[in-house]
mmCIF file of C-alpha atoms in Angstrom:
data_model
loop_
_atom_site.group_PDB
_atom_site.id
_atom_site.type_symbol
_atom_site.label_atom_id
_atom_site.label_comp_id
_atom_site.label_asym_id
_atom_site.label_seq_id
_atom_site.Cartn_x
_atom_site.Cartn_y
_atom_site.Cartn_z
ATOM 1 C CA UNK L 1 6.481 -0.024 -1.441
ATOM 2 C CA UNK L 2 8.114 3.370 -1.147
ATOM 3 C CA UNK L 3 7.550 3.127 2.723
ATOM 4 C CA UNK L 4 9.146 -0.325 2.929
ATOM 5 C CA UNK L 5 12.147 0.820 0.783
ATOM 6 C CA UNK L 6 12.583 3.854 3.003
ATOM 7 C CA UNK L 7 12.626 1.800 6.137
ATOM 8 C CA UNK L 8 15.212 -0.627 4.747
ATOM 9 C CA UNK L 9 17.585 2.110 3.908
ATOM 10 C CA UNK L 10 17.095 4.075 7.463
ATOM 11 C CA UNK L 11 17.491 0.536 9.100
ATOM 12 C CA UNK L 12 20.884 0.440 7.510
ATOM 13 C CA UNK L 13 21.916 3.950 8.153
ATOM 14 C CA UNK L 14 20.598 4.471 11.752
ATOM 15 C CA UNK L 15 22.821 2.884 14.586
ATOM 16 C CA UNK L 16 19.695 2.703 16.856
ATOM 17 C CA UNK L 17 18.008 0.351 14.365
ATOM 18 C CA UNK L 18 20.801 -2.507 14.851
ATOM 19 C CA UNK L 19 19.703 -5.709 15.855
ATOM 20 C CA UNK L 20 15.927 -4.766 15.827
ATOM 21 C CA UNK L 21 12.920 -5.747 13.813
ATOM 22 C CA UNK L 22 10.444 -3.362 12.651
ATOM 23 C CA UNK L 23 6.881 -3.896 11.417
ATOM 24 C CA UNK L 24 6.065 -1.814 8.413
ATOM 25 C CA UNK L 25 2.268 -1.458 8.304
ATOM 26 C CA UNK L 26 -0.079 1.495 7.677
ATOM 27 C CA UNK L 27 -2.857 -0.579 9.122
ATOM 28 C CA UNK L 28 -5.435 -3.023 7.379
ATOM 29 C CA UNK L 29 -7.292 -2.786 4.157
ATOM 30 C CA UNK L 30 -9.817 -5.192 2.611
ATOM 31 C CA UNK L 31 -9.982 -6.334 -0.848
ATOM 32 C CA UNK L 32 -13.359 -4.604 -0.980
ATOM 33 C CA UNK L 33 -11.739 -1.368 -0.154
ATOM 34 C CA UNK L 34 -9.029 -1.748 -2.792
ATOM 35 C CA UNK L 35 -11.692 -2.441 -5.291
ATOM 36 C CA UNK L 36 -13.504 0.707 -4.317
ATOM 37 C CA UNK L 37 -10.355 2.898 -4.536
ATOM 38 C CA UNK L 38 -9.326 1.472 -8.098
ATOM 39 C CA UNK L 39 -12.926 1.493 -9.252
ATOM 40 C CA UNK L 40 -13.143 5.474 -8.297
ATOM 41 C CA UNK L 41 -9.792 6.189 -9.903
ATOM 42 C CA UNK L 42 -10.206 4.093 -12.922
ATOM 43 C CA UNK L 43 -13.649 4.035 -13.994
ATOM 44 C CA UNK L 44 -12.585 3.105 -17.458
ATOM 45 C CA UNK L 45 -11.464 -0.260 -15.998
ATOM 46 C CA UNK L 46 -14.744 -1.182 -14.248
ATOM 47 C CA UNK L 47 -14.962 -4.400 -16.008
ATOM 48 C CA UNK L 48 -11.583 -5.530 -14.924
ATOM 49 C CA UNK L 49 -11.852 -4.529 -11.084
ATOM 50 C CA UNK L 50 -14.195 -6.717 -9.157
ATOM 51 C CA UNK L 51 -17.187 -4.752 -7.904
ATOM 52 C CA UNK L 52 -18.324 -6.763 -4.742
ATOM 53 C CA UNK L 53 -20.313 -4.714 -2.237
ATOM 54 C CA UNK L 54 -19.033 -1.326 -2.565
ATOM 55 C CA UNK L 55 -18.633 0.675 0.656
ATOM 56 C CA UNK L 56 -18.341 -2.454 2.945
ATOM 57 C CA UNK L 57 -15.416 -4.330 4.101
ATOM 58 C CA UNK L 58 -15.060 -8.116 4.494
ATOM 59 C CA UNK L 59 -12.643 -7.682 7.452
ATOM 60 C CA UNK L 60 -13.777 -7.628 10.993
ATOM 61 C CA UNK L 61 -13.137 -4.175 12.579
ATOM 62 C CA UNK L 62 -9.943 -5.408 14.348
ATOM 63 C CA UNK L 63 -9.156 -8.341 12.024
ATOM 64 C CA UNK L 64 -5.373 -7.719 12.722
ATOM 65 C CA UNK L 65 -3.076 -5.051 14.213
ATOM 66 C CA UNK L 66 0.404 -4.278 13.926
ATOM 67 C CA UNK L 67 2.508 -1.683 15.730
ATOM 68 C CA UNK L 68 4.462 0.269 13.532
ATOM 69 C CA UNK L 69 5.560 2.793 16.270
ATOM 70 C CA UNK L 70 9.303 1.943 16.492
ATOM 71 C CA UNK L 71 9.382 2.368 12.782
ATOM 72 C CA UNK L 72 7.899 5.678 12.813
ATOM 73 C CA UNK L 73 9.887 6.897 15.918
ATOM 74 C CA UNK L 74 13.349 5.328 14.926
ATOM 75 C CA UNK L 75 13.316 5.019 11.324
ATOM 76 C CA UNK L 76 11.376 8.264 10.684
ATOM 77 C CA UNK L 77 8.769 6.170 8.461
ATOM 78 C CA UNK L 78 5.783 8.254 7.384
ATOM 79 C CA UNK L 79 3.102 6.321 5.726
ATOM 80 C CA UNK L 80 2.037 7.404 2.303
ATOM 81 C CA UNK L 81 -1.980 7.793 1.895
ATOM 82 C CA UNK L 82 -3.327 4.212 1.087
ATOM 83 C CA UNK L 83 -5.089 5.626 -2.157
ATOM 84 C CA UNK L 84 -2.142 7.204 -3.311
ATOM 85 C CA UNK L 85 -0.218 4.116 -3.083
ATOM 86 C CA UNK L 86 -2.812 1.859 -4.846
ATOM 87 C CA UNK L 87 -3.246 4.456 -7.644
ATOM 88 C CA UNK L 88 0.537 4.677 -8.292
ATOM 89 C CA UNK L 89 0.669 0.985 -8.261
ATOM 90 C CA UNK L 90 -2.177 0.493 -10.721
ATOM 91 C CA UNK L 91 -0.706 3.092 -13.037
ATOM 92 C CA UNK L 92 2.887 1.224 -13.028
ATOM 93 C CA UNK L 93 0.983 -2.003 -13.755
ATOM 94 C CA UNK L 94 -0.974 -0.714 -16.480
ATOM 95 C CA UNK L 95 2.150 0.671 -18.089
ATOM 96 C CA UNK L 96 4.025 -2.582 -17.672
ATOM 97 C CA UNK L 97 0.910 -4.113 -19.400
ATOM 98 C CA UNK L 98 1.062 -1.661 -22.314
ATOM 99 C CA UNK L 99 4.716 -2.127 -22.908
ATOM 100 C CA UNK L 100 4.210 -5.879 -22.988
ATOM 101 C CA UNK L 101 1.393 -5.607 -25.497
ATOM 102 C CA UNK L 102 3.652 -3.210 -27.718
ATOM 103 C CA UNK L 103 6.537 -5.766 -27.574
#
């Protein structure tokens, strides 16, 4: 989300971005890969995160592709590490859950 927010701001500020469309994608990731990352970072939540078949991917190697080169070159987007993004998101969602339980 930080990468997308950054790209939006840059697109508004950089004249060369005018009247252009940008794909903001750091690449493909499968549900299994997401589960593996979350299970390794939140072992206490193992009963809430699907196990699936750890270490595998349900996506074919090139299930889809997207060229974010213009976003990198024109907007200056530098993608965050996928694991970092998922862990941050999970922590934020857990905090929302905790605060809603406290209410």
